[in-house]
């Protein structure tokens, strides 16, 4: 694979300029050299930023699974495609070769076809992190069915809303799921959701926990007997470049979840290109991303990106704290992982525990470590860089979104010098801009603004399922002619980007715009603090004042909370400025978080305002019980 491999920083700038000057040539060559096509494109792309119309590789014909599996068989048939690391470390890991993956995906594809699933049908996949999840996703793509993976931690209500929104014809699930020391009965959650989902005709059930589940006659089918009987080869469906590949739901700041639609060729080209370059993947490396396949990170960088590159990718069923806090490090050692990709929230949780958990392991196989999902604060960055990366592995802080399909801004390992908390430079082909309130592009460096992308890229989402107008309104109205990310960013003196957080998290105090992230960074530097979140609340004179929720480490030394409050404010005063000092500080045991690790600031804002009337939908929270605890602490 070539992908215009960047050689050094000078070469990066050259290539970047080329990608801006001649985007058609740039993408044409990447698409041409790295994939197998049934038919080439007539035109590289066509777009209209006002109407949010994007077409890439027009009229090309392709199947993404031919590129993920079939074309590797001649050279890499026996190479491990997937390493499955089960929840319980005493259960043996599984190594699935590309040959075996071909057979298992073919069988599943044949089963789906036999059950009446056709090109364009929507199939909801609600499975734990087991190989069947990867196989179900790829089998859908094989026959041209549109997969809609729903994270298996979501409740029946959330599942039902997602199935109904896209009229799924089938649900693929399992009897149960293991997660840490818990066993979850997934099938019963599906049963509950389906009470209100008339579109679903069949439920295909794979076995994981072997407990008794109820099977509805005529609707529910065990997968294994059908898989055993199915033919072990399958002719892939010929897909148009712009045929939808999948729908993935992302929660909006308001309203029902948005079903982001990604199409075939552009997504394929972009995830393969970014995987290769951002992780510096080399043949025989073992790559591990700890996300769940239920999120875009898992779609793009557990499955598609790695498999398109013929990589070995780890699927981990468990959690970082089971059986103890050394699990991540143990798995890295066990499978000799070379690239490790995780989220700041996991890093912060592990950094809170004894350093012995990580220091027990040499972790010398690691070459590149990555971060994704939220701004990584300075303390977590250093902990990750020093204790996991051994100060020797480049830490790639990758900024992107469900909507972008793939990584947009990130250092390139061994090429872009890393800088704590900075996602650094856009990948070649990506044109970020910062915008001011008057909708003008802010030129120059050392500036902050709203982060937009001013030119399309291959894997930009094409629409919101069933609601194109909402797609236009959400992303293309605020700054006409540009894609608005919803994030704020800072561009430093050399042009590096630092994502400062959602623009809606900005709090204006006495006319000063304050981003939550730098203030939280300052608070988190206090030795007694594990994590913090700040929100604004109405103030007579300042307009808004700041309210901080602070989680303390388990430490007996800081019993005097008033002193602690003073010290925290002194730190903020020193690092951000006296304007950013907190009016109120509440010590809490946890923060309300979504399952992807994002703090639900909406709830914290209401508590800070003293408005306990209606917290809205808390069903997607990982820890709903914390809300009452915080509320009571307040009163
Ligand atoms: C939002 C997108 C991208 C896959 C996982 C999340 C935030 C993501 C970073 C980063 C700072 C980041 C942004 C973005 N975000 N990565 N490296 N630094 N912020 O996907 O759920 O669609 O969320 O996550 O705010 O807009 P998502």
XYZ file of C-alpha atoms and ligand atoms in Angstrom:
662
model
C 0.000 0.000 0.000
C 1.306 3.421 -0.751
C -1.094 6.133 0.449
C 1.540 8.792 -0.176
C 3.570 7.806 2.851
C 4.878 10.947 4.521
C 8.646 10.862 5.078
C 9.322 13.832 7.299
C 7.773 17.099 8.414
C 8.917 18.988 5.348
C 7.412 16.301 3.169
C 4.168 16.508 5.187
C 3.826 20.218 4.411
C 4.534 19.579 0.767
C 1.963 16.849 0.595
C -0.556 18.868 2.551
C -0.257 21.742 0.082
C -0.597 19.361 -2.806
C -3.788 17.895 -1.310
C -5.269 21.392 -1.100
C -4.104 22.492 -4.521
C -5.040 19.335 -6.357
C -7.553 17.418 -4.255
C -8.840 15.405 -7.228
C -5.399 14.148 -8.107
C -4.583 13.489 -4.472
C -7.614 11.279 -3.760
C -7.636 9.735 -7.209
C -4.208 8.290 -6.660
C -4.959 6.994 -3.159
C -8.156 5.305 -4.369
C -6.456 3.935 -7.436
C -3.439 2.364 -5.792
C -4.825 0.768 -2.675
C -8.107 -1.021 -3.412
C -9.764 -3.515 -5.718
C -12.686 -2.124 -7.729
C -15.205 -3.824 -9.990
C -15.377 -0.609 -11.946
C -13.486 2.709 -11.741
C -15.061 6.105 -11.085
C -15.991 8.684 -13.727
C -15.237 11.575 -11.428
C -13.442 11.820 -8.055
C -16.027 14.001 -6.298
C -18.913 16.386 -6.655
C -20.314 18.535 -3.865
C -22.588 21.321 -2.722
C -21.871 22.612 0.781
C -25.131 24.615 0.986
C -27.357 21.654 0.248
C -25.022 19.168 1.936
C -24.687 17.004 -1.155
C -21.543 14.907 -1.414
C -20.623 12.238 -3.917
C -17.241 10.542 -4.088
C -15.828 8.200 -6.729
C -18.922 8.608 -8.866
C -20.269 5.460 -10.509
C -17.461 3.296 -9.180
C -18.472 -0.253 -8.203
C -16.934 -1.942 -5.218
C -17.558 -4.177 -2.220
C -15.766 -3.154 0.964
C -15.513 -6.751 2.253
C -13.656 -7.833 -0.907
C -11.127 -5.201 0.158
C -11.196 -6.187 3.831
C -10.948 -9.937 3.279
C -10.810 -11.558 -0.172
C -7.916 -9.643 -1.609
C -5.711 -10.550 1.371
C -6.254 -14.297 1.040
C -3.507 -15.011 -1.475
C -0.774 -13.349 0.585
C -2.164 -13.290 4.092
C -4.625 -16.179 4.260
C -3.056 -17.641 7.385
C -2.298 -14.311 8.996
C -4.394 -13.487 12.061
C -7.053 -10.940 11.194
C -8.745 -10.814 14.585
C -7.470 -11.637 18.054
C -10.389 -12.079 20.418
C -9.532 -11.405 24.058
C -12.465 -12.539 26.234
C -13.818 -10.723 29.259
C -12.484 -13.403 31.577
C -8.711 -13.810 31.204
C -8.944 -17.498 32.085
C -10.918 -18.135 28.903
C -8.560 -18.737 25.965
C -8.006 -15.952 23.448
C -8.989 -16.781 19.848
C -6.985 -16.102 16.722
C -9.080 -15.797 13.572
C -7.090 -15.921 10.338
C -8.085 -14.107 7.156
C -9.026 -17.509 5.669
C -11.289 -18.273 8.613
C -12.750 -14.777 8.527
C -13.635 -15.321 4.873
C -15.489 -18.540 5.699
C -17.319 -17.134 8.717
C -18.381 -13.935 6.953
C -19.479 -15.911 3.881
C -21.567 -18.271 5.994
C -23.213 -15.428 7.863
C -23.845 -13.556 4.603
C -25.521 -16.670 3.170
C -27.662 -17.045 6.297
C -28.806 -13.420 6.061
C -29.668 -13.816 2.376
C -31.587 -17.016 3.097
C -33.582 -15.193 5.744
C -34.678 -12.682 3.130
C -32.257 -9.817 3.766
C -31.564 -7.922 0.559
C -29.386 -5.056 -0.556
C -30.575 -1.819 1.079
C -32.422 -3.511 3.985
C -31.484 -2.259 7.436
C -30.189 -4.754 9.964
C -29.767 -3.765 13.594
C -26.817 -5.409 15.336
C -26.993 -5.495 19.124
C -24.117 -7.677 20.248
C -21.344 -7.653 22.829
C -17.694 -7.345 21.774
C -17.322 -10.903 20.468
C -16.141 -12.074 17.019
C -19.782 -12.572 15.901
C -20.198 -8.791 16.075
C -17.411 -8.230 13.549
C -18.729 -11.059 11.420
C -22.302 -9.753 11.456
C -21.152 -6.274 10.418
C -19.032 -7.618 7.567
C -21.765 -10.034 6.454
C -24.189 -7.130 6.082
C -21.637 -5.199 4.035
C -21.038 -8.334 1.954
C -24.671 -8.495 0.789
C -25.269 -4.744 0.722
C -27.522 -4.619 3.778
C -27.127 -1.403 5.774
C -25.891 -2.185 9.267
C -26.995 -0.168 12.234
C -24.914 -1.239 15.214
C -26.369 -0.262 18.568
C -23.971 -0.352 21.519
C -24.982 -3.322 23.679
C -24.952 -1.173 26.806
C -27.952 0.811 25.596
C -31.323 0.246 27.234
C -34.416 -1.257 25.584
C -35.857 2.223 25.045
C -32.755 3.512 23.281
C -32.598 0.342 21.176
C -36.255 0.628 20.213
C -35.856 4.261 19.136
C -32.932 3.328 16.879
C -34.640 0.282 15.352
C -37.792 2.269 14.641
C -36.036 5.299 13.188
C -34.442 3.246 10.411
C -37.124 0.517 10.067
C -34.766 -2.394 10.638
C -36.008 -5.686 9.250
C -33.828 -7.859 11.443
C -31.991 -7.728 14.758
C -28.843 -9.768 15.342
C -28.179 -10.285 19.042
C -26.891 -12.829 21.562
C -28.347 -14.668 24.514
C -26.230 -12.628 26.870
C -23.089 -10.593 27.439
C -20.216 -10.627 29.915
C -18.965 -7.349 31.223
C -16.504 -7.410 34.118
C -18.079 -9.505 36.863
C -21.581 -9.014 35.448
C -23.659 -11.127 33.073
C -26.262 -9.200 31.108
C -29.275 -10.834 29.482
C -29.200 -9.064 26.127
C -31.969 -11.116 24.570
C -34.511 -9.949 27.142
C -33.598 -6.325 26.380
C -34.232 -7.008 22.691
C -37.568 -8.663 23.543
C -38.629 -5.596 25.477
C -37.557 -3.218 22.704
C -39.346 -5.260 20.046
C -42.716 -4.959 21.733
C -42.929 -1.663 19.875
C -41.004 -2.397 16.656
C -43.318 -3.760 13.954
C -40.667 -3.527 11.221
C -38.588 -6.371 12.689
C -39.405 -9.732 11.103
C -36.579 -11.907 12.365
C -34.203 -11.987 15.331
C -31.029 -13.967 14.819
C -29.490 -15.067 18.116
C -25.891 -16.164 18.668
C -24.788 -17.915 21.857
C -22.369 -16.360 24.284
C -23.446 -17.035 27.864
C -25.561 -20.187 27.276
C -28.272 -19.205 29.700
C -31.914 -19.869 29.086
C -33.626 -17.265 26.993
C -37.115 -17.198 25.595
C -37.399 -17.575 21.835
C -40.484 -16.251 20.088
C -41.940 -18.682 17.568
C -41.658 -17.562 13.971
C -39.474 -14.577 14.882
C -36.419 -15.750 16.819
C -33.849 -18.101 15.325
C -30.646 -19.587 16.720
C -27.764 -18.666 14.423
C -25.464 -21.635 14.941
C -27.453 -24.431 13.203
C -27.957 -22.157 10.189
C -24.269 -21.201 10.110
C -23.250 -24.860 10.322
C -25.405 -25.701 7.332
C -24.491 -22.647 5.240
C -22.112 -22.704 2.248
C -18.641 -21.469 3.100
C -18.248 -19.111 0.189
C -20.244 -16.139 -0.966
C -20.273 -13.888 -4.009
C -20.132 -10.301 -2.767
C -22.824 -7.867 -3.858
C -21.650 -5.239 -6.326
C -22.198 -1.909 -4.623
C -22.256 1.561 -6.043
C -19.706 3.923 -4.478
C -22.543 5.944 -2.940
C -24.704 3.067 -1.691
C -25.115 3.412 2.093
C -22.779 1.169 4.068
C -24.125 1.872 7.541
C -26.140 4.047 9.845
C -24.704 4.950 13.226
C -26.624 6.962 15.776
C -25.074 9.850 17.632
C -26.855 11.897 20.252
C -27.532 15.486 19.384
C -27.552 18.284 21.921
C -31.341 18.312 21.477
C -33.969 15.994 20.085
C -33.837 12.373 19.080
C -30.590 10.641 18.108
C -29.265 11.376 14.647
C -28.740 8.401 12.340
C -25.567 9.411 10.538
C -25.319 7.737 7.134
C -21.958 6.684 5.705
C -21.596 5.391 2.168
C -19.314 2.800 0.675
C -16.336 3.998 -1.364
C -15.464 7.294 0.322
C -15.621 5.725 3.772
C -13.495 2.805 2.608
C -10.797 5.015 1.102
C -10.631 7.386 4.028
C -10.562 4.871 6.905
C -7.867 2.802 5.178
C -5.724 5.857 4.430
C -5.985 7.298 7.938
C -5.421 3.980 9.721
C -2.203 3.374 7.825
C -0.819 6.854 8.349
C -1.972 7.744 11.853
C -0.924 4.471 13.472
C 2.050 3.835 11.242
C 0.847 0.258 10.881
C 3.455 -2.138 9.517
C 2.922 -5.715 8.379
C 2.875 -8.129 11.353
C 2.066 -5.434 13.881
C -0.686 -6.165 16.384
C -3.071 -3.262 16.771
C -5.543 -2.721 19.604
C -8.285 -0.138 19.913
C -10.217 -0.445 23.177
C -13.406 1.228 21.931
C -16.628 -0.700 21.389
C -17.681 -1.493 17.826
C -20.950 0.204 18.784
C -19.213 3.566 18.332
C -17.673 5.090 15.206
C -14.191 4.506 16.643
C -14.865 0.783 16.604
C -16.357 0.835 13.104
C -13.470 2.748 11.565
C -10.525 1.662 13.696
C -11.298 -1.813 15.017
C -12.889 -3.179 11.875
C -12.749 -1.389 8.570
C -9.482 0.605 8.733
C -7.358 -2.262 10.089
C -8.895 -5.009 7.913
C -8.587 -2.878 4.776
C -4.869 -2.795 5.554
C -4.634 -6.529 6.194
C -3.817 -5.839 9.827
C -4.193 -7.912 12.985
C -6.798 -6.207 15.157
C -7.707 -7.048 18.754
C -11.334 -7.305 19.850
C -11.540 -6.980 23.634
C -14.727 -8.063 25.348
C -13.912 -6.796 28.824
C -13.374 -3.633 30.817
C -10.177 -1.947 32.076
C -10.957 -2.711 35.730
C -11.603 -6.460 35.536
C -10.242 -8.615 37.102
C -8.144 -5.644 38.226
C -6.765 -2.341 36.983
C -3.845 -3.932 35.192
C -6.016 -5.597 32.535
C -5.119 -3.239 29.658
C -1.411 -3.577 30.360
C -1.663 -7.310 30.766
C -3.398 -7.664 27.384
C -0.793 -5.471 25.680
C 1.905 -7.749 27.058
C 0.042 -10.966 26.284
C -0.590 -10.158 22.623
C 2.520 -8.016 22.161
C 0.422 -5.078 21.019
C 2.268 -2.533 18.867
C -0.348 0.201 18.533
C -2.718 0.999 21.372
C -5.661 3.387 21.001
C -7.908 4.391 23.901
C -9.871 7.276 25.448
C -8.771 9.932 27.967
C -11.544 8.876 30.332
C -9.970 5.408 30.588
C -6.523 6.936 31.085
C -7.758 9.191 33.885
C -9.524 6.304 35.616
C -6.372 4.164 35.463
C -4.045 6.987 36.446
C -6.076 7.319 39.632
C -5.070 3.813 40.684
C -1.716 2.630 41.962
C 1.143 3.078 39.515
C 2.187 -0.523 40.236
C -0.603 -1.789 38.000
C 1.141 -0.383 34.950
C 4.751 -0.553 36.100
C 4.556 -4.322 36.500
C 4.703 -4.590 32.704
C 7.535 -3.542 30.401
C 5.122 -2.657 27.548
C 8.123 -2.700 25.246
C 6.120 -3.958 22.267
C 4.327 -0.616 22.006
C 5.315 1.670 19.159
C 2.456 4.175 18.936
C -0.229 5.119 21.478
C -3.393 7.027 20.642
C -6.158 8.998 22.294
C -9.669 9.807 21.067
C -13.074 11.046 22.127
C -12.536 14.181 24.156
C -9.787 16.662 24.903
C -7.009 14.928 26.776
C -5.993 17.056 29.727
C -2.373 17.788 30.401
C -2.025 15.530 33.437
C -3.560 12.533 31.651
C -1.446 13.230 28.550
C 1.765 13.085 30.569
C 0.724 10.021 32.527
C -0.130 8.187 29.289
C 2.969 9.413 27.502
C 5.353 8.612 30.394
C 3.952 5.449 31.947
C 2.375 3.717 28.965
C 4.342 5.115 26.055
C 7.566 5.125 28.093
C 8.298 8.578 26.599
C 9.387 6.668 23.545
C 6.102 6.082 21.685
C 4.511 9.005 19.911
C 1.116 9.831 21.450
C -1.354 10.580 18.666
C -4.202 12.730 19.972
C -6.735 12.137 17.206
C -9.594 14.566 16.711
C -12.640 13.501 14.710
C -16.357 12.740 15.001
C -19.032 10.191 14.100
C -19.919 12.554 11.278
C -16.403 12.753 9.844
C -16.082 8.955 9.547
C -12.348 9.046 10.164
C -9.516 10.900 11.898
C -9.164 14.526 10.758
C -6.503 16.184 12.914
C -3.680 14.169 14.447
C 0.069 13.994 14.694
C 1.744 11.509 12.347
C 4.011 9.249 14.410
C 7.739 10.006 14.170
C 6.941 12.948 11.887
C 4.844 15.522 13.734
C 6.424 16.527 17.060
C 3.747 15.973 19.719
C 2.648 18.661 22.143
C 0.525 17.859 25.223
C -3.224 18.505 24.690
C -2.738 19.370 21.004
C -4.244 17.225 18.243
C -1.703 19.177 16.164
C -2.012 19.266 12.361
C -4.717 18.305 9.863
C -4.098 15.175 7.836
C -3.311 15.812 4.179
C -6.670 16.275 2.446
C -8.368 17.998 5.409
C -8.913 21.753 5.480
C -9.870 23.013 8.955
C -10.615 26.690 9.555
C -11.441 28.762 12.613
C -14.429 31.098 12.407
C -15.401 34.112 14.489
C -18.915 35.098 15.629
C -19.334 37.255 12.543
C -18.828 34.159 10.398
C -15.475 35.334 9.148
C -12.552 33.017 8.749
C -9.848 33.836 11.299
C -6.466 33.878 9.637
C -3.092 33.599 11.303
C -1.898 31.824 14.382
C -2.465 32.159 18.124
C -6.196 32.489 17.633
C -9.341 30.727 18.832
C -12.675 30.185 17.132
C -15.319 27.732 16.002
C -13.813 24.803 14.183
C -15.159 24.258 10.669
C -13.978 22.246 7.686
C -14.117 24.191 4.471
C -13.670 21.466 1.898
C -15.216 17.990 1.656
C -13.306 14.772 2.319
C -14.257 11.248 1.223
C -15.877 10.004 4.451
C -18.009 12.997 5.382
C -21.465 11.722 6.477
C -23.917 12.013 3.595
C -27.088 12.715 5.535
C -29.105 12.008 8.663
C -31.253 8.961 7.961
C -34.731 10.166 6.995
C -34.065 13.830 7.717
C -31.764 15.590 5.287
C -33.045 18.986 6.383
C -31.844 18.319 9.933
C -28.447 17.432 8.487
C -28.274 20.769 6.673
C -29.544 22.701 9.685
C -27.184 21.087 12.191
C -23.930 21.224 10.249
C -24.149 23.576 7.284
C -26.215 26.567 8.439
C -24.118 28.196 11.167
C -21.260 28.985 8.775
C -22.596 28.961 5.207
C -20.420 27.024 2.794
C -18.641 25.178 5.582
C -19.118 22.079 7.710
C -19.465 23.162 11.352
C -18.062 20.681 13.846
C -19.640 22.092 17.004
C -16.191 22.287 18.577
C -14.089 25.242 19.512
C -10.367 25.198 18.842
C -7.211 27.152 19.329
C -4.466 27.426 16.746
C -1.079 28.042 18.336
C 1.930 29.947 17.083
C 3.045 27.164 14.755
C -0.414 26.259 13.474
C -1.133 23.325 15.796
C -4.773 22.803 16.728
C -5.975 22.251 20.240
C -9.612 21.266 20.525
C -10.955 23.180 23.491
C -14.302 21.393 23.753
C -17.795 21.763 22.427
C -18.649 25.298 21.637
C -21.759 24.889 23.728
C -19.515 24.243 26.733
C -18.117 27.723 26.530
C -19.101 29.881 29.460
C -19.070 33.650 29.283
C -18.086 35.152 32.623
C -18.130 38.935 32.866
C -17.820 39.111 29.114
C -14.876 36.722 28.963
C -15.152 33.547 26.976
C -13.916 30.683 29.104
C -13.494 27.159 27.768
C -14.184 24.478 30.301
C -11.164 22.346 29.376
C -8.302 24.658 30.435
C -9.985 25.393 33.756
C -10.531 21.693 34.386
C -6.901 21.076 33.465
C -5.822 23.550 36.124
C -8.063 21.964 38.764
C -6.862 18.486 37.865
C -3.302 19.488 38.557
C -4.060 19.658 42.250
C -2.558 16.499 43.750
C -5.782 15.662 45.585
C -8.020 15.908 42.513
C -8.938 12.945 40.305
C -11.367 14.597 37.906
C -13.494 17.681 37.592
C -16.205 19.323 35.536
C -17.238 22.930 35.496
C -20.440 24.532 34.300
C -21.860 28.014 34.299
C -24.763 29.209 36.430
C -26.563 32.558 36.303
C -24.993 35.361 38.307
C -26.426 38.832 38.873
C -23.280 40.749 38.090
C -21.080 38.511 36.013
C -23.811 37.098 33.817
C -22.483 33.632 34.500
C -20.381 32.324 37.336
C -18.530 29.046 37.499
C -19.567 25.989 39.454
C -17.079 23.152 39.829
C -17.784 19.505 40.550
C -14.638 17.869 41.836
C -13.833 14.205 42.445
C -11.066 13.677 44.987
C -8.554 10.882 44.954
C -8.718 8.553 47.908
C -6.398 10.500 50.093
C -6.684 11.268 53.777
C -4.400 14.276 53.641
C -6.962 16.722 52.370
C -9.747 16.521 54.898
C -10.139 20.266 55.152
C -12.381 21.089 52.233
C -12.236 24.837 52.726
C -8.475 24.862 52.354
C -8.802 22.628 49.360
C -11.248 25.048 47.732
C -8.755 27.876 48.241
C -5.914 25.868 46.754
C -7.960 24.902 43.712
C -8.909 28.502 43.049
C -5.316 29.571 43.483
C -4.280 27.054 40.813
C -6.953 28.341 38.422
C -5.977 31.885 39.157
C -2.351 31.095 38.386
C -2.966 29.101 35.245
C -6.009 30.594 33.580
C -6.520 33.876 35.372
C -8.485 35.188 38.353
C -11.547 35.607 36.128
C -11.829 31.841 35.904
C -12.020 31.257 39.658
C -14.947 29.126 40.777
C -17.745 30.632 42.812
C -18.850 27.261 44.079
C -17.067 23.962 44.466
C -18.892 20.751 45.280
C -16.977 17.589 46.054
C -18.649 14.557 44.504
C -18.022 10.820 44.123
C -18.679 10.688 40.393
C -19.905 12.665 37.387
C -22.882 11.765 35.178
C -21.387 10.268 32.047
C -22.681 8.875 28.795
C -21.488 5.458 27.821
C -18.941 6.981 25.502
C -17.430 8.747 28.487
C -18.765 12.245 27.917
C -19.833 14.254 30.922
C -23.520 15.216 30.685
C -23.048 18.870 31.460
C -26.707 19.588 30.845
C -27.539 17.816 34.121
C -24.696 19.464 36.028
C -25.864 22.844 34.779
C -29.380 22.263 36.088
C -28.095 21.203 39.492
C -25.813 24.238 39.625
C -28.776 26.466 38.833
C -30.778 24.810 41.601
C -33.357 23.628 39.076
C -34.261 20.061 39.991
C -37.509 19.978 38.036
C -36.671 17.913 34.986
C -33.348 16.371 34.087
C -34.580 15.236 30.674
C -33.586 11.885 29.264
C -31.030 10.221 31.545
C -31.453 6.760 29.992
C -28.151 6.902 28.169
C -26.171 7.567 31.339
C -23.649 5.027 32.480
C -24.275 5.918 36.125
C -27.762 7.453 36.530
C -27.627 6.965 40.302
C -24.968 9.642 40.641
C -27.476 12.335 39.662
C -29.474 11.987 42.875
C -26.320 11.783 44.917
C -25.013 15.048 43.497
C -28.421 16.673 43.850
C -28.631 15.685 47.498
C -25.117 16.891 48.131
C -26.232 20.245 46.856
C -29.282 20.662 49.094
C -16.714 14.823 19.569
C -17.192 13.744 18.626
C -14.270 10.454 17.206
C -14.685 9.231 17.770
C -15.190 9.276 19.167
C -16.146 10.384 19.487
C -14.800 15.212 20.830
C -13.198 13.582 19.792
C -11.293 14.442 20.347
C -9.949 14.835 20.615
C -10.760 16.729 21.714
C -12.319 15.277 20.835
C -15.159 16.451 20.050
C -15.957 15.909 18.887
N -13.482 14.704 20.479
N -11.879 13.412 19.719
N -8.901 14.099 20.216
N -9.734 15.987 21.293
N -12.051 16.417 21.513
O -17.079 10.586 18.461
O -19.154 10.740 19.829
O -19.056 11.649 17.474
O -17.878 12.786 19.388
O -15.790 14.251 20.496
O -15.935 17.290 20.856
O -16.825 16.864 18.313
P -18.369 11.413 18.763
